[in-house]
Amino acid sequence: MGRSPCCDESGLKKGPWTSEEDDKLINYIKKNGHGSWRALPKLAGLNRCGKSCRLRWTNYLRPDIKRGKFTPEEEQTILNLHSVLGNKWSTIATHLPGRTDNEIKNFWNTHLKKKLIQMGFDPMTHRPRTDIFSSIPHLIALANLKELMEHNSWEKQAVRLQNEAAAQMAKFQYLQYLLQPPSSMSPAAFSNNNIISPSNVNIPNDFDTFDLLNSLSKDSTLPLLMEPSSINNIPSSFMNTSNNNSTTTIQPSIHDSIPFSHLPDLESCLISKDNMVQTSNFSVLCSTQGENSPTSPWRLPTSDDLSPATSSPPPAIPPVTNTGGDDCSASSYEGGPSSPSSIWPELLLDDPLFHELA
DNA sequence: AAGCTATTCAACCGCTCGTTC
DNA sequence: GGAACGAGCGGTTGAATAGCT
């Protein structure tokens, strides 16, 4: 199958569009619809290829396009969706009305990616980079912030909380290190669905790992999405397990899924087959549905999920069990719903450092 | 003011996928 | 089944602009 010549055809104009060309394109599409893009330029009296016309229309001239700065909510949505979907810009764009895939892609490449890198996170996996050099910017920024805070006086408490947050971060980075996949596995493959499977991760019989996992689950809200056979390797004494036909939710920090009709923000959640939405503050999720099934039982919300019921007020979210007395992590990381694999972006957005570095 | 560098984003390129014949 | 084609997608480029020296 050869490539279609399209824009290679000589004599066709390339480069920036003039307002005259824009008018021609808009008027034609308003009257006739775009029909066949290949045929459109001739019919509209444009010396452009159809592809160029399509791009100009979908990325710039379409009447429903929303221009201007991305809101923090949109930023959050992009981060959440990117952590689940990767560079599926068009899919991400379907969750952001009025934004084009091109615009989101540009915003990611020029802003969000840089923020993640500066914070010491891998923008592909949304996980902390475990090599010491990549962590340096984050550590320096933390140190600077700490110093800044120590020189103001509102902040002994804040410094303590910051230290505790940093300790949490360190704990989790160590956990990530313990659970990290073999080096042969590419980050891209890992980011496809963000599921830790037994084949790509070493779930050790290492008491330290489970101890750390358990401690993190108790005093913060850090989640892990695992496949069922991985879960089988975790001693049951570590977890409280609730079970139904399609999912098993293991919740050391006691946080139930809630019916999605009560969910305040569907966009940033995952929905299970039995229409339960996973909110923040869960700890470990796994599926009991088909031991060898590569597919997650969790899915992104669709427009069909946006029923009128979603407008009913959300129930009070139960407080996080917080054995460590760490109000910082609890107050920072609790709150809005999140998808299991999108906790890192949410952590970042809640992290003052994230805004500091922006 | 001029020159240089960094950033942004519209547009292009080349590939893949789905449909038709 | 496979060739041809159209449409769409993600990656990349480069002109315009902003910021800095």
PDB file of C-alpha atoms in Angstrom, chain A residues 180-297:
ATOM      1  CA  GLN A 180      10.367  -2.003  39.903  1.00  0.00           C
ATOM      2  CA  PRO A 181      10.158  -4.094  36.753  1.00  0.00           C
ATOM      3  CA  PRO A 182      13.187  -5.776  35.215  1.00  0.00           C
ATOM      4  CA  SER A 183      15.352  -3.388  33.250  1.00  0.00           C
ATOM      5  CA  SER A 184      14.494  -5.156  29.995  1.00  0.00           C
ATOM      6  CA  MET A 185      10.980  -3.797  30.202  1.00  0.00           C
ATOM      7  CA  SER A 186      10.471  -0.515  28.448  1.00  0.00           C
ATOM      8  CA  PRO A 187       8.795   2.385  30.247  1.00  0.00           C
ATOM      9  CA  ALA A 188       6.389   2.674  27.333  1.00  0.00           C
ATOM     10  CA  ALA A 189       5.207  -0.873  27.771  1.00  0.00           C
ATOM     11  CA  PHE A 190       4.837  -0.268  31.446  1.00  0.00           C
ATOM     12  CA  SER A 191       2.779   2.830  30.865  1.00  0.00           C
ATOM     13  CA  ASN A 192       0.273   1.141  28.613  1.00  0.00           C
ATOM     14  CA  ASN A 193      -2.121   0.275  31.364  1.00  0.00           C
ATOM     15  CA  ASN A 194      -0.060   0.866  34.456  1.00  0.00           C
ATOM     16  CA  ILE A 195      -0.841  -2.551  35.762  1.00  0.00           C
ATOM     17  CA  ILE A 196       1.825  -4.323  37.694  1.00  0.00           C
ATOM     18  CA  SER A 197       1.635  -7.901  36.544  1.00  0.00           C
ATOM     19  CA  PRO A 198       3.479 -10.858  37.966  1.00  0.00           C
ATOM     20  CA  SER A 199       5.368 -11.281  34.737  1.00  0.00           C
ATOM     21  CA  ASN A 200       6.869  -7.826  34.750  1.00  0.00           C
ATOM     22  CA  VAL A 201       7.383  -7.128  38.380  1.00  0.00           C
ATOM     23  CA  ASN A 202       9.154  -8.938  41.093  1.00  0.00           C
ATOM     24  CA  ILE A 203       6.671  -9.372  43.893  1.00  0.00           C
ATOM     25  CA  PRO A 204       9.131 -10.569  46.473  1.00  0.00           C
ATOM     26  CA  ASN A 205       8.600 -12.606  49.587  1.00  0.00           C
ATOM     27  CA  ASP A 206      10.345  -9.706  51.162  1.00  0.00           C
ATOM     28  CA  PHE A 207       8.922  -8.731  54.468  1.00  0.00           C
ATOM     29  CA  ASP A 208      10.311  -5.205  54.194  1.00  0.00           C
ATOM     30  CA  THR A 209       8.350  -4.582  51.036  1.00  0.00           C
ATOM     31  CA  PHE A 210       5.096  -5.653  52.551  1.00  0.00           C
ATOM     32  CA  ASP A 211       5.838  -3.829  55.725  1.00  0.00           C
ATOM     33  CA  LEU A 212       6.487  -0.662  53.755  1.00  0.00           C
ATOM     34  CA  LEU A 213       3.434  -1.225  51.603  1.00  0.00           C
ATOM     35  CA  ASN A 214       1.321  -1.667  54.671  1.00  0.00           C
ATOM     36  CA  SER A 215       2.728   1.366  56.417  1.00  0.00           C
ATOM     37  CA  LEU A 216       2.228   3.566  53.380  1.00  0.00           C
ATOM     38  CA  SER A 217      -1.320   2.388  52.987  1.00  0.00           C
ATOM     39  CA  LYS A 218      -2.083   3.215  56.560  1.00  0.00           C
ATOM     40  CA  ASP A 219      -0.684   6.685  56.844  1.00  0.00           C
ATOM     41  CA  SER A 220      -1.218   7.984  53.369  1.00  0.00           C
ATOM     42  CA  THR A 221      -3.363   7.257  50.376  1.00  0.00           C
ATOM     43  CA  LEU A 222      -0.950   5.739  47.950  1.00  0.00           C
ATOM     44  CA  PRO A 223      -2.501   3.162  45.664  1.00  0.00           C
ATOM     45  CA  LEU A 224      -1.162   0.276  43.705  1.00  0.00           C
ATOM     46  CA  LEU A 225      -2.981  -1.450  40.899  1.00  0.00           C
ATOM     47  CA  MET A 226      -2.129  -5.099  40.692  1.00  0.00           C
ATOM     48  CA  GLU A 227      -3.246  -8.173  38.884  1.00  0.00           C
ATOM     49  CA  PRO A 228      -4.934 -10.935  40.858  1.00  0.00           C
ATOM     50  CA  SER A 229      -2.104 -13.396  40.782  1.00  0.00           C
ATOM     51  CA  SER A 230       0.185 -10.728  42.206  1.00  0.00           C
ATOM     52  CA  ILE A 231      -2.256 -10.160  44.976  1.00  0.00           C
ATOM     53  CA  ASN A 232      -2.160 -13.850  45.724  1.00  0.00           C
ATOM     54  CA  ASN A 233       1.443 -13.400  46.726  1.00  0.00           C
ATOM     55  CA  ILE A 234       0.574 -10.918  49.403  1.00  0.00           C
ATOM     56  CA  PRO A 235      -0.003 -12.506  52.783  1.00  0.00           C
ATOM     57  CA  SER A 236      -3.656 -12.093  53.651  1.00  0.00           C
ATOM     58  CA  SER A 237      -2.793 -10.879  57.107  1.00  0.00           C
ATOM     59  CA  PHE A 238      -1.647  -7.613  55.568  1.00  0.00           C
ATOM     60  CA  MET A 239      -4.918  -6.664  54.002  1.00  0.00           C
ATOM     61  CA  ASN A 240      -8.605  -6.434  54.649  1.00  0.00           C
ATOM     62  CA  THR A 241     -10.237  -7.863  51.601  1.00  0.00           C
ATOM     63  CA  SER A 242     -13.728  -7.178  50.400  1.00  0.00           C
ATOM     64  CA  ASN A 243     -14.974  -9.298  47.588  1.00  0.00           C
ATOM     65  CA  ASN A 244     -17.695  -9.372  45.013  1.00  0.00           C
ATOM     66  CA  ASN A 245     -18.096 -11.103  41.683  1.00  0.00           C
ATOM     67  CA  SER A 246     -15.955  -8.866  39.566  1.00  0.00           C
ATOM     68  CA  THR A 247     -13.479  -7.100  41.774  1.00  0.00           C
ATOM     69  CA  THR A 248     -11.578  -7.480  44.944  1.00  0.00           C
ATOM     70  CA  THR A 249     -10.699  -4.346  46.796  1.00  0.00           C
ATOM     71  CA  ILE A 250      -8.018  -4.667  49.382  1.00  0.00           C
ATOM     72  CA  GLN A 251      -8.152  -1.761  51.724  1.00  0.00           C
ATOM     73  CA  PRO A 252      -5.847  -1.485  54.664  1.00  0.00           C
ATOM     74  CA  SER A 253      -6.934   2.107  55.042  1.00  0.00           C
ATOM     75  CA  ILE A 254     -10.639   1.343  54.860  1.00  0.00           C
ATOM     76  CA  HIS A 255     -12.067   3.127  51.901  1.00  0.00           C
ATOM     77  CA  ASP A 256     -15.058   1.833  50.109  1.00  0.00           C
ATOM     78  CA  SER A 257     -15.891   2.235  46.512  1.00  0.00           C
ATOM     79  CA  ILE A 258     -18.982   4.325  46.158  1.00  0.00           C
ATOM     80  CA  PRO A 259     -21.832   4.113  43.654  1.00  0.00           C
ATOM     81  CA  PHE A 260     -20.955   6.309  40.728  1.00  0.00           C
ATOM     82  CA  SER A 261     -24.272   8.107  40.896  1.00  0.00           C
ATOM     83  CA  HIS A 262     -22.852   9.919  43.896  1.00  0.00           C
ATOM     84  CA  LEU A 263     -19.529  10.696  42.434  1.00  0.00           C
ATOM     85  CA  PRO A 264     -18.688  14.385  42.161  1.00  0.00           C
ATOM     86  CA  ASP A 265     -16.120  14.120  39.407  1.00  0.00           C
ATOM     87  CA  LEU A 266     -16.492  11.270  36.992  1.00  0.00           C
ATOM     88  CA  GLU A 267     -13.832  12.460  34.635  1.00  0.00           C
ATOM     89  CA  SER A 268     -10.991  11.483  36.899  1.00  0.00           C
ATOM     90  CA  CYS A 269     -12.161   8.136  38.113  1.00  0.00           C
ATOM     91  CA  LEU A 270     -12.172   4.597  36.899  1.00  0.00           C
ATOM     92  CA  ILE A 271     -15.357   2.612  36.785  1.00  0.00           C
ATOM     93  CA  SER A 272     -15.618  -1.107  37.369  1.00  0.00           C
ATOM     94  CA  LYS A 273     -17.868  -3.563  35.608  1.00  0.00           C
ATOM     95  CA  ASP A 274     -20.376  -3.390  38.405  1.00  0.00           C
ATOM     96  CA  ASN A 275     -20.493   0.381  38.073  1.00  0.00           C
ATOM     97  CA  MET A 276     -18.553   1.120  41.199  1.00  0.00           C
ATOM     98  CA  VAL A 277     -16.217   4.060  41.039  1.00  0.00           C
ATOM     99  CA  GLN A 278     -12.874   3.878  42.674  1.00  0.00           C
ATOM    100  CA  THR A 279     -12.125   7.048  44.548  1.00  0.00           C
ATOM    101  CA  SER A 280      -8.988   8.196  46.274  1.00  0.00           C
ATOM    102  CA  ASN A 281      -7.635   6.694  49.440  1.00  0.00           C
ATOM    103  CA  PHE A 282      -7.936   3.077  48.437  1.00  0.00           C
ATOM    104  CA  SER A 283      -4.783   1.124  48.672  1.00  0.00           C
ATOM    105  CA  VAL A 284      -4.668  -1.903  46.480  1.00  0.00           C
ATOM    106  CA  LEU A 285      -7.072  -2.915  43.787  1.00  0.00           C
ATOM    107  CA  CYS A 286      -7.123  -6.137  41.949  1.00  0.00           C
ATOM    108  CA  SER A 287      -9.351  -8.172  39.735  1.00  0.00           C
ATOM    109  CA  THR A 288     -10.604 -11.651  40.399  1.00  0.00           C
ATOM    110  CA  GLN A 289     -12.132 -11.763  36.981  1.00  0.00           C
ATOM    111  CA  GLY A 290     -10.186 -14.211  34.862  1.00  0.00           C
ATOM    112  CA  GLU A 291      -6.790 -14.926  36.279  1.00  0.00           C
ATOM    113  CA  ASN A 292      -5.068 -14.579  32.954  1.00  0.00           C
ATOM    114  CA  SER A 293      -7.113 -11.752  31.576  1.00  0.00           C
ATOM    115  CA  PRO A 294      -4.791  -8.968  30.438  1.00  0.00           C
ATOM    116  CA  THR A 295      -7.565  -6.426  30.647  1.00  0.00           C
ATOM    117  CA  SER A 296      -8.275  -4.360  33.679  1.00  0.00           C
ATOM    118  CA  PRO A 297     -11.793  -4.525  35.083  1.00  0.00           C
TER     119      PRO A 297
END
